[in-house]
Amino acid sequence: MSDYRLHHMTWPQVRAALTTATVGVIPFGATEQHGPALKAGIDYRIAERLAEEVVAAADGTALMTPPIPVGFSPHHMDFPGTLTARVSTLCSLLEDYLASLARHGLERFVIMNGHGGNLAFLPAFLTEYKQRTGHTVAVVHWSMMGRDVVVDIAQSEMYGHACEVETSLALHLVPDVVVTEELGGPAPLLPSAHELLRGQAIPDRAVGGFTPRSLAEFSTNGALGDPAKHDVEKGRKLFEAVRDRTVTLIRHLAEAPTAGAISAERATAISADWGVRG
């Protein structure tokens, strides 16, 4: 089987791959605490493994970069081991990745995101990037692409970080990040300072006002949920759903016009329509 990971290829191999590949895949994660049972690199490790499986299944349509292992994680900094980067730093790094791939002829991209905190800035950054370049960029986050399976796996009232869902996926994809002897019961949660104050890095959909908060303000061990309720078979089901749907998306992007071409066509149509009216 051919390899579609840039960092495992020579430049002549990449040049040959670019005769069929039209989509660049960038794994983007974080290095941050995940409670006592999951190792700090889980987010970028999951993003990397998902990307590897996706580009392999896309069979020549996509090329993958090395992972970006640090993300936007200020809400985890109260726990030792967390690394975080400024939004400006991450935007610059992502733009440099994208610009490098574009220099080699790619204009369609998928950010394989493994960290929810990165969603605090990714939509705005990629919207601006699309406007500047005319390139097509999609963000895939596993808990969104496989949302129906996530709901099936989750058993805790509160979940979303170092929980049964993330543990199940990790046990299937990167089992070495799970410290099995530490898979205890549900995370000890602290009461909210006020029922209308919510927040970590991104607003949720519950009623209230968003204010940035440390995870330490409502979890004493850095987790949300109960990793002991993991189910590796459900983790496999989640992985397969995310992989297959992302491959379908990549194949669509590979065939579709770029965002710039679509925008130009729309602008021409609008101008023509108003020219007739004038």
PDB file of C-alpha atoms in Angstrom:
ATOM      1  CA  MET A   1       0.000   0.000   0.000  1.00  0.00           C
ATOM      2  CA  SER A   2       1.316   3.455  -0.880  1.00  0.00           C
ATOM      3  CA  ASP A   3       2.147   5.949   1.834  1.00  0.00           C
ATOM      4  CA  TYR A   4       0.442   9.341   1.763  1.00  0.00           C
ATOM      5  CA  ARG A   5       2.226  10.898   4.752  1.00  0.00           C
ATOM      6  CA  LEU A   6       4.548  13.663   3.578  1.00  0.00           C
ATOM      7  CA  HIS A   7       7.004  13.142   6.413  1.00  0.00           C
ATOM      8  CA  HIS A   8       7.423   9.489   5.423  1.00  0.00           C
ATOM      9  CA  MET A   9       8.107  10.238   1.749  1.00  0.00           C
ATOM     10  CA  THR A  10      10.928  11.543  -0.415  1.00  0.00           C
ATOM     11  CA  TRP A  11      10.288  14.627  -2.533  1.00  0.00           C
ATOM     12  CA  PRO A  12      10.117  12.593  -5.774  1.00  0.00           C
ATOM     13  CA  GLN A  13       7.504  10.374  -4.108  1.00  0.00           C
ATOM     14  CA  VAL A  14       5.523  13.457  -3.099  1.00  0.00           C
ATOM     15  CA  ARG A  15       5.775  14.858  -6.618  1.00  0.00           C
ATOM     16  CA  ALA A  16       4.406  11.593  -8.001  1.00  0.00           C
ATOM     17  CA  ALA A  17       1.600  11.537  -5.412  1.00  0.00           C
ATOM     18  CA  LEU A  18       0.567  15.067  -6.377  1.00  0.00           C
ATOM     19  CA  THR A  19      -0.457  13.809  -9.808  1.00  0.00           C
ATOM     20  CA  THR A  20      -3.586  12.370  -8.158  1.00  0.00           C
ATOM     21  CA  ALA A  21      -3.804  14.006  -4.715  1.00  0.00           C
ATOM     22  CA  THR A  22      -5.720  17.277  -4.565  1.00  0.00           C
ATOM     23  CA  VAL A  23      -6.541  17.509  -0.830  1.00  0.00           C
ATOM     24  CA  GLY A  24      -4.103  18.230   1.994  1.00  0.00           C
ATOM     25  CA  VAL A  25      -4.911  16.873   5.455  1.00  0.00           C
ATOM     26  CA  ILE A  26      -3.416  18.578   8.534  1.00  0.00           C
ATOM     27  CA  PRO A  27      -3.788  16.800  11.906  1.00  0.00           C
ATOM     28  CA  PHE A  28      -4.186  19.435  14.614  1.00  0.00           C
ATOM     29  CA  GLY A  29      -4.360  18.586  18.318  1.00  0.00           C
ATOM     30  CA  ALA A  30      -3.010  19.644  21.691  1.00  0.00           C
ATOM     31  CA  THR A  31      -0.740  18.602  24.514  1.00  0.00           C
ATOM     32  CA  GLU A  32      -2.738  19.062  27.684  1.00  0.00           C
ATOM     33  CA  GLN A  33      -3.859  17.282  30.802  1.00  0.00           C
ATOM     34  CA  HIS A  34      -6.583  14.668  30.450  1.00  0.00           C
ATOM     35  CA  GLY A  35      -7.169  13.626  34.027  1.00  0.00           C
ATOM     36  CA  PRO A  36      -5.268  10.830  35.774  1.00  0.00           C
ATOM     37  CA  ALA A  37      -6.016   8.107  33.204  1.00  0.00           C
ATOM     38  CA  LEU A  38      -5.150   9.662  29.827  1.00  0.00           C
ATOM     39  CA  LYS A  39      -1.755  10.963  28.751  1.00  0.00           C
ATOM     40  CA  ALA A  40      -1.245  14.579  27.741  1.00  0.00           C
ATOM     41  CA  GLY A  41      -0.633  13.902  24.046  1.00  0.00           C
ATOM     42  CA  ILE A  42      -3.940  12.159  23.403  1.00  0.00           C
ATOM     43  CA  ASP A  43      -5.517  14.945  21.318  1.00  0.00           C
ATOM     44  CA  TYR A  44      -2.786  15.169  18.706  1.00  0.00           C
ATOM     45  CA  ARG A  45      -2.245  11.402  18.751  1.00  0.00           C
ATOM     46  CA  ILE A  46      -5.916  10.786  17.947  1.00  0.00           C
ATOM     47  CA  ALA A  47      -5.860  13.481  15.245  1.00  0.00           C
ATOM     48  CA  GLU A  48      -2.739  11.927  13.723  1.00  0.00           C
ATOM     49  CA  ARG A  49      -4.113   8.381  13.714  1.00  0.00           C
ATOM     50  CA  LEU A  50      -7.442   9.509  12.267  1.00  0.00           C
ATOM     51  CA  ALA A  51      -5.614  11.406   9.531  1.00  0.00           C
ATOM     52  CA  GLU A  52      -3.436   8.386   8.741  1.00  0.00           C
ATOM     53  CA  GLU A  53      -6.469   6.145   8.397  1.00  0.00           C
ATOM     54  CA  VAL A  54      -8.349   8.707   6.328  1.00  0.00           C
ATOM     55  CA  VAL A  55      -5.587   9.356   3.780  1.00  0.00           C
ATOM     56  CA  ALA A  56      -4.964   5.620   3.444  1.00  0.00           C
ATOM     57  CA  ALA A  57      -8.660   4.990   2.781  1.00  0.00           C
ATOM     58  CA  ALA A  58      -8.829   7.945   0.359  1.00  0.00           C
ATOM     59  CA  ASP A  59      -6.326   5.972  -1.760  1.00  0.00           C
ATOM     60  CA  GLY A  60      -4.409   8.647  -3.622  1.00  0.00           C
ATOM     61  CA  THR A  61      -6.804  11.571  -3.239  1.00  0.00           C
ATOM     62  CA  ALA A  62      -5.163  13.161  -0.179  1.00  0.00           C
ATOM     63  CA  LEU A  63      -1.758  13.846   1.360  1.00  0.00           C
ATOM     64  CA  MET A  64      -1.153  14.260   5.086  1.00  0.00           C
ATOM     65  CA  THR A  65       1.269  16.548   6.940  1.00  0.00           C
ATOM     66  CA  PRO A  66       2.939  15.866  10.293  1.00  0.00           C
ATOM     67  CA  PRO A  67       0.639  16.732  13.223  1.00  0.00           C
ATOM     68  CA  ILE A  68       0.563  20.051  15.028  1.00  0.00           C
ATOM     69  CA  PRO A  69       0.926  18.828  18.645  1.00  0.00           C
ATOM     70  CA  VAL A  70       0.096  22.019  20.556  1.00  0.00           C
ATOM     71  CA  GLY A  71      -3.212  23.864  20.548  1.00  0.00           C
ATOM     72  CA  PHE A  72      -5.256  26.492  22.359  1.00  0.00           C
ATOM     73  CA  SER A  73      -5.422  25.178  25.933  1.00  0.00           C
ATOM     74  CA  PRO A  74      -5.315  28.044  28.478  1.00  0.00           C
ATOM     75  CA  HIS A  75      -8.274  26.522  30.330  1.00  0.00           C
ATOM     76  CA  HIS A  76      -6.112  23.503  31.241  1.00  0.00           C
ATOM     77  CA  MET A  77      -3.022  25.374  32.442  1.00  0.00           C
ATOM     78  CA  ASP A  78      -3.811  24.902  36.136  1.00  0.00           C
ATOM     79  CA  PHE A  79      -2.908  21.232  35.653  1.00  0.00           C
ATOM     80  CA  PRO A  80       0.806  20.385  35.196  1.00  0.00           C
ATOM     81  CA  GLY A  81       1.910  19.129  31.810  1.00  0.00           C
ATOM     82  CA  THR A  82      -0.355  21.311  29.701  1.00  0.00           C
ATOM     83  CA  LEU A  83       1.167  23.320  26.858  1.00  0.00           C
ATOM     84  CA  THR A  84      -0.724  26.152  25.181  1.00  0.00           C
ATOM     85  CA  ALA A  85      -0.038  28.569  22.345  1.00  0.00           C
ATOM     86  CA  ARG A  86      -1.455  31.981  21.543  1.00  0.00           C
ATOM     87  CA  VAL A  87      -4.158  32.155  18.906  1.00  0.00           C
ATOM     88  CA  SER A  88      -1.893  34.371  16.798  1.00  0.00           C
ATOM     89  CA  THR A  89       0.870  31.746  16.958  1.00  0.00           C
ATOM     90  CA  LEU A  90      -1.448  28.932  15.939  1.00  0.00           C
ATOM     91  CA  CYS A  91      -3.000  30.940  13.109  1.00  0.00           C
ATOM     92  CA  SER A  92       0.461  31.772  11.775  1.00  0.00           C
ATOM     93  CA  LEU A  93       1.560  28.147  11.967  1.00  0.00           C
ATOM     94  CA  LEU A  94      -1.590  26.891  10.253  1.00  0.00           C
ATOM     95  CA  GLU A  95      -1.259  29.508   7.538  1.00  0.00           C
ATOM     96  CA  ASP A  96       2.351  28.474   6.956  1.00  0.00           C
ATOM     97  CA  TYR A  97       1.313  24.820   6.660  1.00  0.00           C
ATOM     98  CA  LEU A  98      -1.442  25.762   4.205  1.00  0.00           C
ATOM     99  CA  ALA A  99       0.814  28.082   2.215  1.00  0.00           C
ATOM    100  CA  SER A 100       3.476  25.373   1.939  1.00  0.00           C
ATOM    101  CA  LEU A 101       0.942  22.883   0.602  1.00  0.00           C
ATOM    102  CA  ALA A 102      -0.487  25.503  -1.749  1.00  0.00           C
ATOM    103  CA  ARG A 103       3.010  26.154  -3.134  1.00  0.00           C
ATOM    104  CA  HIS A 104       3.012  22.495  -4.170  1.00  0.00           C
ATOM    105  CA  GLY A 105      -0.311  22.891  -5.950  1.00  0.00           C
ATOM    106  CA  LEU A 106      -2.960  22.013  -3.371  1.00  0.00           C
ATOM    107  CA  GLU A 107      -5.981  24.302  -2.944  1.00  0.00           C
ATOM    108  CA  ARG A 108      -8.285  22.055  -0.922  1.00  0.00           C
ATOM    109  CA  PHE A 109      -7.616  21.190   2.710  1.00  0.00           C
ATOM    110  CA  VAL A 110      -9.036  19.330   5.696  1.00  0.00           C
ATOM    111  CA  ILE A 111      -7.982  20.208   9.233  1.00  0.00           C
ATOM    112  CA  MET A 112      -8.317  16.960  11.208  1.00  0.00           C
ATOM    113  CA  ASN A 113      -8.880  18.508  14.618  1.00  0.00           C
ATOM    114  CA  GLY A 114      -8.507  16.522  17.814  1.00  0.00           C
ATOM    115  CA  HIS A 115      -8.967  19.261  20.423  1.00  0.00           C
ATOM    116  CA  GLY A 116     -12.199  21.091  21.220  1.00  0.00           C
ATOM    117  CA  GLY A 117     -10.377  24.200  22.412  1.00  0.00           C
ATOM    118  CA  ASN A 118      -9.092  24.800  18.884  1.00  0.00           C
ATOM    119  CA  LEU A 119     -12.683  25.361  17.795  1.00  0.00           C
ATOM    120  CA  ALA A 120     -12.549  28.650  19.717  1.00  0.00           C
ATOM    121  CA  PHE A 121     -10.714  30.263  16.796  1.00  0.00           C
ATOM    122  CA  LEU A 122     -10.598  27.880  13.819  1.00  0.00           C
ATOM    123  CA  PRO A 123     -13.877  28.935  12.121  1.00  0.00           C
ATOM    124  CA  ALA A 124     -12.933  32.626  12.119  1.00  0.00           C
ATOM    125  CA  PHE A 125      -9.365  31.980  10.968  1.00  0.00           C
ATOM    126  CA  LEU A 126     -10.408  29.665   8.148  1.00  0.00           C
ATOM    127  CA  THR A 127     -13.155  32.034   6.986  1.00  0.00           C
ATOM    128  CA  GLU A 128     -10.583  34.817   6.648  1.00  0.00           C
ATOM    129  CA  TYR A 129      -8.115  32.440   4.991  1.00  0.00           C
ATOM    130  CA  LYS A 130     -10.727  31.395   2.435  1.00  0.00           C
ATOM    131  CA  GLN A 131     -11.524  35.033   1.657  1.00  0.00           C
ATOM    132  CA  ARG A 132      -7.837  35.863   1.168  1.00  0.00           C
ATOM    133  CA  THR A 133      -6.862  32.847  -0.921  1.00  0.00           C
ATOM    134  CA  GLY A 134      -9.957  31.351  -2.517  1.00  0.00           C
ATOM    135  CA  HIS A 135      -8.892  27.953  -1.211  1.00  0.00           C
ATOM    136  CA  THR A 136     -11.338  25.459   0.279  1.00  0.00           C
ATOM    137  CA  VAL A 137     -10.729  24.451   3.893  1.00  0.00           C
ATOM    138  CA  ALA A 138     -12.910  22.179   6.025  1.00  0.00           C
ATOM    139  CA  VAL A 139     -12.546  21.369   9.721  1.00  0.00           C
ATOM    140  CA  VAL A 140     -13.340  17.844  10.879  1.00  0.00           C
ATOM    141  CA  HIS A 141     -13.633  17.283  14.610  1.00  0.00           C
ATOM    142  CA  TRP A 142     -14.292  13.674  15.533  1.00  0.00           C
ATOM    143  CA  SER A 143     -16.973  14.436  18.119  1.00  0.00           C
ATOM    144  CA  MET A 144     -18.905  16.432  15.496  1.00  0.00           C
ATOM    145  CA  MET A 145     -18.383  14.152  12.507  1.00  0.00           C
ATOM    146  CA  GLY A 146     -19.488  11.190  14.627  1.00  0.00           C
ATOM    147  CA  ARG A 147     -21.973  13.018  16.835  1.00  0.00           C
ATOM    148  CA  ASP A 148     -24.651  10.317  16.653  1.00  0.00           C
ATOM    149  CA  VAL A 149     -22.171   7.683  17.856  1.00  0.00           C
ATOM    150  CA  VAL A 150     -20.867  10.002  20.587  1.00  0.00           C
ATOM    151  CA  VAL A 151     -24.383  10.353  21.979  1.00  0.00           C
ATOM    152  CA  ASP A 152     -24.696   6.565  21.974  1.00  0.00           C
ATOM    153  CA  ILE A 153     -21.415   6.070  23.847  1.00  0.00           C
ATOM    154  CA  ALA A 154     -21.864   8.795  26.479  1.00  0.00           C
ATOM    155  CA  GLN A 155     -23.435   7.609  29.717  1.00  0.00           C
ATOM    156  CA  SER A 156     -22.435  10.373  32.127  1.00  0.00           C
ATOM    157  CA  GLU A 157     -24.638  13.428  32.611  1.00  0.00           C
ATOM    158  CA  MET A 158     -21.594  15.631  31.943  1.00  0.00           C
ATOM    159  CA  TYR A 159     -18.945  14.475  29.510  1.00  0.00           C
ATOM    160  CA  GLY A 160     -16.602  15.868  26.908  1.00  0.00           C
ATOM    161  CA  HIS A 161     -13.038  15.664  28.212  1.00  0.00           C
ATOM    162  CA  ALA A 162     -11.178  12.543  29.338  1.00  0.00           C
ATOM    163  CA  CYS A 163     -14.582  10.880  29.512  1.00  0.00           C
ATOM    164  CA  GLU A 164     -15.922   7.490  28.447  1.00  0.00           C
ATOM    165  CA  VAL A 165     -16.213   8.655  24.823  1.00  0.00           C
ATOM    166  CA  GLU A 166     -12.664   9.913  24.434  1.00  0.00           C
ATOM    167  CA  THR A 167     -11.312   6.915  26.362  1.00  0.00           C
ATOM    168  CA  SER A 168     -13.215   4.496  24.118  1.00  0.00           C
ATOM    169  CA  LEU A 169     -11.834   6.120  20.975  1.00  0.00           C
ATOM    170  CA  ALA A 170      -8.318   6.197  22.420  1.00  0.00           C
ATOM    171  CA  LEU A 171      -8.428   2.518  23.385  1.00  0.00           C
ATOM    172  CA  HIS A 172      -9.201   1.662  19.780  1.00  0.00           C
ATOM    173  CA  LEU A 173      -6.795   4.061  18.061  1.00  0.00           C
ATOM    174  CA  VAL A 174      -3.940   4.803  20.490  1.00  0.00           C
ATOM    175  CA  PRO A 175      -4.277   2.465  23.488  1.00  0.00           C
ATOM    176  CA  ASP A 176      -0.833   3.377  24.822  1.00  0.00           C
ATOM    177  CA  VAL A 177      -2.163   6.794  25.952  1.00  0.00           C
ATOM    178  CA  VAL A 178      -4.557   5.142  28.418  1.00  0.00           C
ATOM    179  CA  VAL A 179      -3.320   4.372  31.950  1.00  0.00           C
ATOM    180  CA  THR A 180      -5.752   1.550  32.633  1.00  0.00           C
ATOM    181  CA  GLU A 181      -5.051   1.247  36.356  1.00  0.00           C
ATOM    182  CA  GLU A 182      -6.217   4.862  36.786  1.00  0.00           C
ATOM    183  CA  LEU A 183      -9.572   4.348  35.092  1.00  0.00           C
ATOM    184  CA  GLY A 184     -11.572   5.070  38.213  1.00  0.00           C
ATOM    185  CA  GLY A 185     -15.077   6.408  38.639  1.00  0.00           C
ATOM    186  CA  PRO A 186     -16.643   9.674  37.509  1.00  0.00           C
ATOM    187  CA  ALA A 187     -14.706  12.913  37.792  1.00  0.00           C
ATOM    188  CA  PRO A 188     -15.350  14.809  41.047  1.00  0.00           C
ATOM    189  CA  LEU A 189     -17.149  17.950  39.916  1.00  0.00           C
ATOM    190  CA  LEU A 190     -17.405  21.254  41.762  1.00  0.00           C
ATOM    191  CA  PRO A 191     -20.555  23.383  41.899  1.00  0.00           C
ATOM    192  CA  SER A 192     -20.696  26.344  39.543  1.00  0.00           C
ATOM    193  CA  ALA A 193     -20.092  29.781  41.055  1.00  0.00           C
ATOM    194  CA  HIS A 194     -23.354  30.855  39.430  1.00  0.00           C
ATOM    195  CA  GLU A 195     -25.888  28.978  37.338  1.00  0.00           C
ATOM    196  CA  LEU A 196     -25.654  31.602  34.577  1.00  0.00           C
ATOM    197  CA  LEU A 197     -21.865  31.570  34.311  1.00  0.00           C
ATOM    198  CA  ARG A 198     -20.550  29.048  31.809  1.00  0.00           C
ATOM    199  CA  GLY A 199     -17.417  28.528  29.792  1.00  0.00           C
ATOM    200  CA  GLN A 200     -14.056  26.886  29.156  1.00  0.00           C
ATOM    201  CA  ALA A 201     -12.661  27.918  25.788  1.00  0.00           C
ATOM    202  CA  ILE A 202     -15.816  27.991  23.657  1.00  0.00           C
ATOM    203  CA  PRO A 203     -19.437  28.835  24.511  1.00  0.00           C
ATOM    204  CA  ASP A 204     -21.881  25.976  24.834  1.00  0.00           C
ATOM    205  CA  ARG A 205     -25.548  26.076  23.876  1.00  0.00           C
ATOM    206  CA  ALA A 206     -26.962  26.158  27.391  1.00  0.00           C
ATOM    207  CA  VAL A 207     -28.674  29.243  28.770  1.00  0.00           C
ATOM    208  CA  GLY A 208     -26.239  31.645  30.400  1.00  0.00           C
ATOM    209  CA  GLY A 209     -23.340  33.960  29.803  1.00  0.00           C
ATOM    210  CA  PHE A 210     -19.954  32.789  28.605  1.00  0.00           C
ATOM    211  CA  THR A 211     -16.831  33.691  30.546  1.00  0.00           C
ATOM    212  CA  PRO A 212     -13.465  31.938  30.103  1.00  0.00           C
ATOM    213  CA  ARG A 213     -12.886  29.577  33.022  1.00  0.00           C
ATOM    214  CA  SER A 214     -10.268  27.079  34.040  1.00  0.00           C
ATOM    215  CA  LEU A 215     -11.320  23.450  34.022  1.00  0.00           C
ATOM    216  CA  ALA A 216     -10.025  23.364  37.602  1.00  0.00           C
ATOM    217  CA  GLU A 217     -13.008  25.519  38.580  1.00  0.00           C
ATOM    218  CA  PHE A 218     -15.407  22.631  38.079  1.00  0.00           C
ATOM    219  CA  SER A 219     -13.325  19.419  38.001  1.00  0.00           C
ATOM    220  CA  THR A 220     -10.844  18.462  40.699  1.00  0.00           C
ATOM    221  CA  ASN A 221      -9.030  15.854  38.593  1.00  0.00           C
ATOM    222  CA  GLY A 222      -9.191  17.486  35.145  1.00  0.00           C
ATOM    223  CA  ALA A 223     -11.778  15.140  33.619  1.00  0.00           C
ATOM    224  CA  LEU A 224     -15.427  15.486  32.677  1.00  0.00           C
ATOM    225  CA  GLY A 225     -17.333  12.219  32.684  1.00  0.00           C
ATOM    226  CA  ASP A 226     -16.488   8.681  33.713  1.00  0.00           C
ATOM    227  CA  PRO A 227     -13.663   7.022  31.735  1.00  0.00           C
ATOM    228  CA  ALA A 228     -14.360   3.741  33.544  1.00  0.00           C
ATOM    229  CA  LYS A 229     -17.507   3.396  31.421  1.00  0.00           C
ATOM    230  CA  HIS A 230     -15.418   3.042  28.282  1.00  0.00           C
ATOM    231  CA  ASP A 231     -16.323   0.533  25.580  1.00  0.00           C
ATOM    232  CA  VAL A 232     -13.608  -0.213  23.027  1.00  0.00           C
ATOM    233  CA  GLU A 233     -16.129  -1.610  20.559  1.00  0.00           C
ATOM    234  CA  LYS A 234     -18.064   1.641  20.657  1.00  0.00           C
ATOM    235  CA  GLY A 235     -14.748   3.403  20.181  1.00  0.00           C
ATOM    236  CA  ARG A 236     -14.202   1.329  17.046  1.00  0.00           C
ATOM    237  CA  LYS A 237     -17.696   2.205  15.827  1.00  0.00           C
ATOM    238  CA  LEU A 238     -16.999   5.905  16.389  1.00  0.00           C
ATOM    239  CA  PHE A 239     -13.671   5.683  14.554  1.00  0.00           C
ATOM    240  CA  GLU A 240     -15.208   3.917  11.563  1.00  0.00           C
ATOM    241  CA  ALA A 241     -17.989   6.487  11.284  1.00  0.00           C
ATOM    242  CA  VAL A 242     -15.542   9.394  11.419  1.00  0.00           C
ATOM    243  CA  ARG A 243     -13.142   7.754   8.961  1.00  0.00           C
ATOM    244  CA  ASP A 244     -15.773   6.817   6.402  1.00  0.00           C
ATOM    245  CA  ARG A 245     -17.576  10.161   6.538  1.00  0.00           C
ATOM    246  CA  THR A 246     -14.326  12.108   6.281  1.00  0.00           C
ATOM    247  CA  VAL A 247     -13.220  10.072   3.269  1.00  0.00           C
ATOM    248  CA  THR A 248     -16.577  10.826   1.635  1.00  0.00           C
ATOM    249  CA  LEU A 249     -16.019  14.527   2.348  1.00  0.00           C
ATOM    250  CA  ILE A 250     -12.492  14.425   0.916  1.00  0.00           C
ATOM    251  CA  ARG A 251     -13.677  12.758  -2.264  1.00  0.00           C
ATOM    252  CA  HIS A 252     -16.332  15.444  -2.629  1.00  0.00           C
ATOM    253  CA  LEU A 253     -13.782  18.224  -2.110  1.00  0.00           C
ATOM    254  CA  ALA A 254     -11.421  16.620  -4.608  1.00  0.00           C
ATOM    255  CA  GLU A 255     -14.084  16.781  -7.321  1.00  0.00           C
ATOM    256  CA  ALA A 256     -15.724  20.085  -6.404  1.00  0.00           C
ATOM    257  CA  PRO A 257     -14.620  23.528  -7.666  1.00  0.00           C
ATOM    258  CA  THR A 258     -12.437  25.488  -5.262  1.00  0.00           C
ATOM    259  CA  ALA A 259     -14.023  28.086  -3.017  1.00  0.00           C
ATOM    260  CA  GLY A 260     -12.410  30.827  -5.122  1.00  0.00           C
ATOM    261  CA  ALA A 261     -13.928  29.507  -8.338  1.00  0.00           C
ATOM    262  CA  ILE A 262     -17.369  29.239  -6.758  1.00  0.00           C
ATOM    263  CA  SER A 263     -17.117  32.771  -5.365  1.00  0.00           C
ATOM    264  CA  ALA A 264     -16.065  34.203  -8.727  1.00  0.00           C
ATOM    265  CA  GLU A 265     -18.960  32.465 -10.474  1.00  0.00           C
ATOM    266  CA  ARG A 266     -21.433  33.825  -7.945  1.00  0.00           C
ATOM    267  CA  ALA A 267     -20.023  37.339  -8.229  1.00  0.00           C
ATOM    268  CA  THR A 268     -20.336  37.194 -12.026  1.00  0.00           C
ATOM    269  CA  ALA A 269     -23.929  35.982 -11.784  1.00  0.00           C
ATOM    270  CA  ILE A 270     -24.877  38.740  -9.340  1.00  0.00           C
ATOM    271  CA  SER A 271     -23.218  41.411 -11.470  1.00  0.00           C
ATOM    272  CA  ALA A 272     -24.958  40.122 -14.595  1.00  0.00           C
ATOM    273  CA  ASP A 273     -28.321  40.049 -12.828  1.00  0.00           C
ATOM    274  CA  TRP A 274     -28.011  43.621 -11.591  1.00  0.00           C
ATOM    275  CA  GLY A 275     -26.661  44.726 -14.955  1.00  0.00           C
ATOM    276  CA  VAL A 276     -29.865  43.508 -16.594  1.00  0.00           C
ATOM    277  CA  ARG A 277     -31.929  45.305 -13.945  1.00  0.00           C
ATOM    278  CA  GLY A 278     -30.002  48.484 -14.521  1.00  0.00           C
TER     279      GLY A 278
END
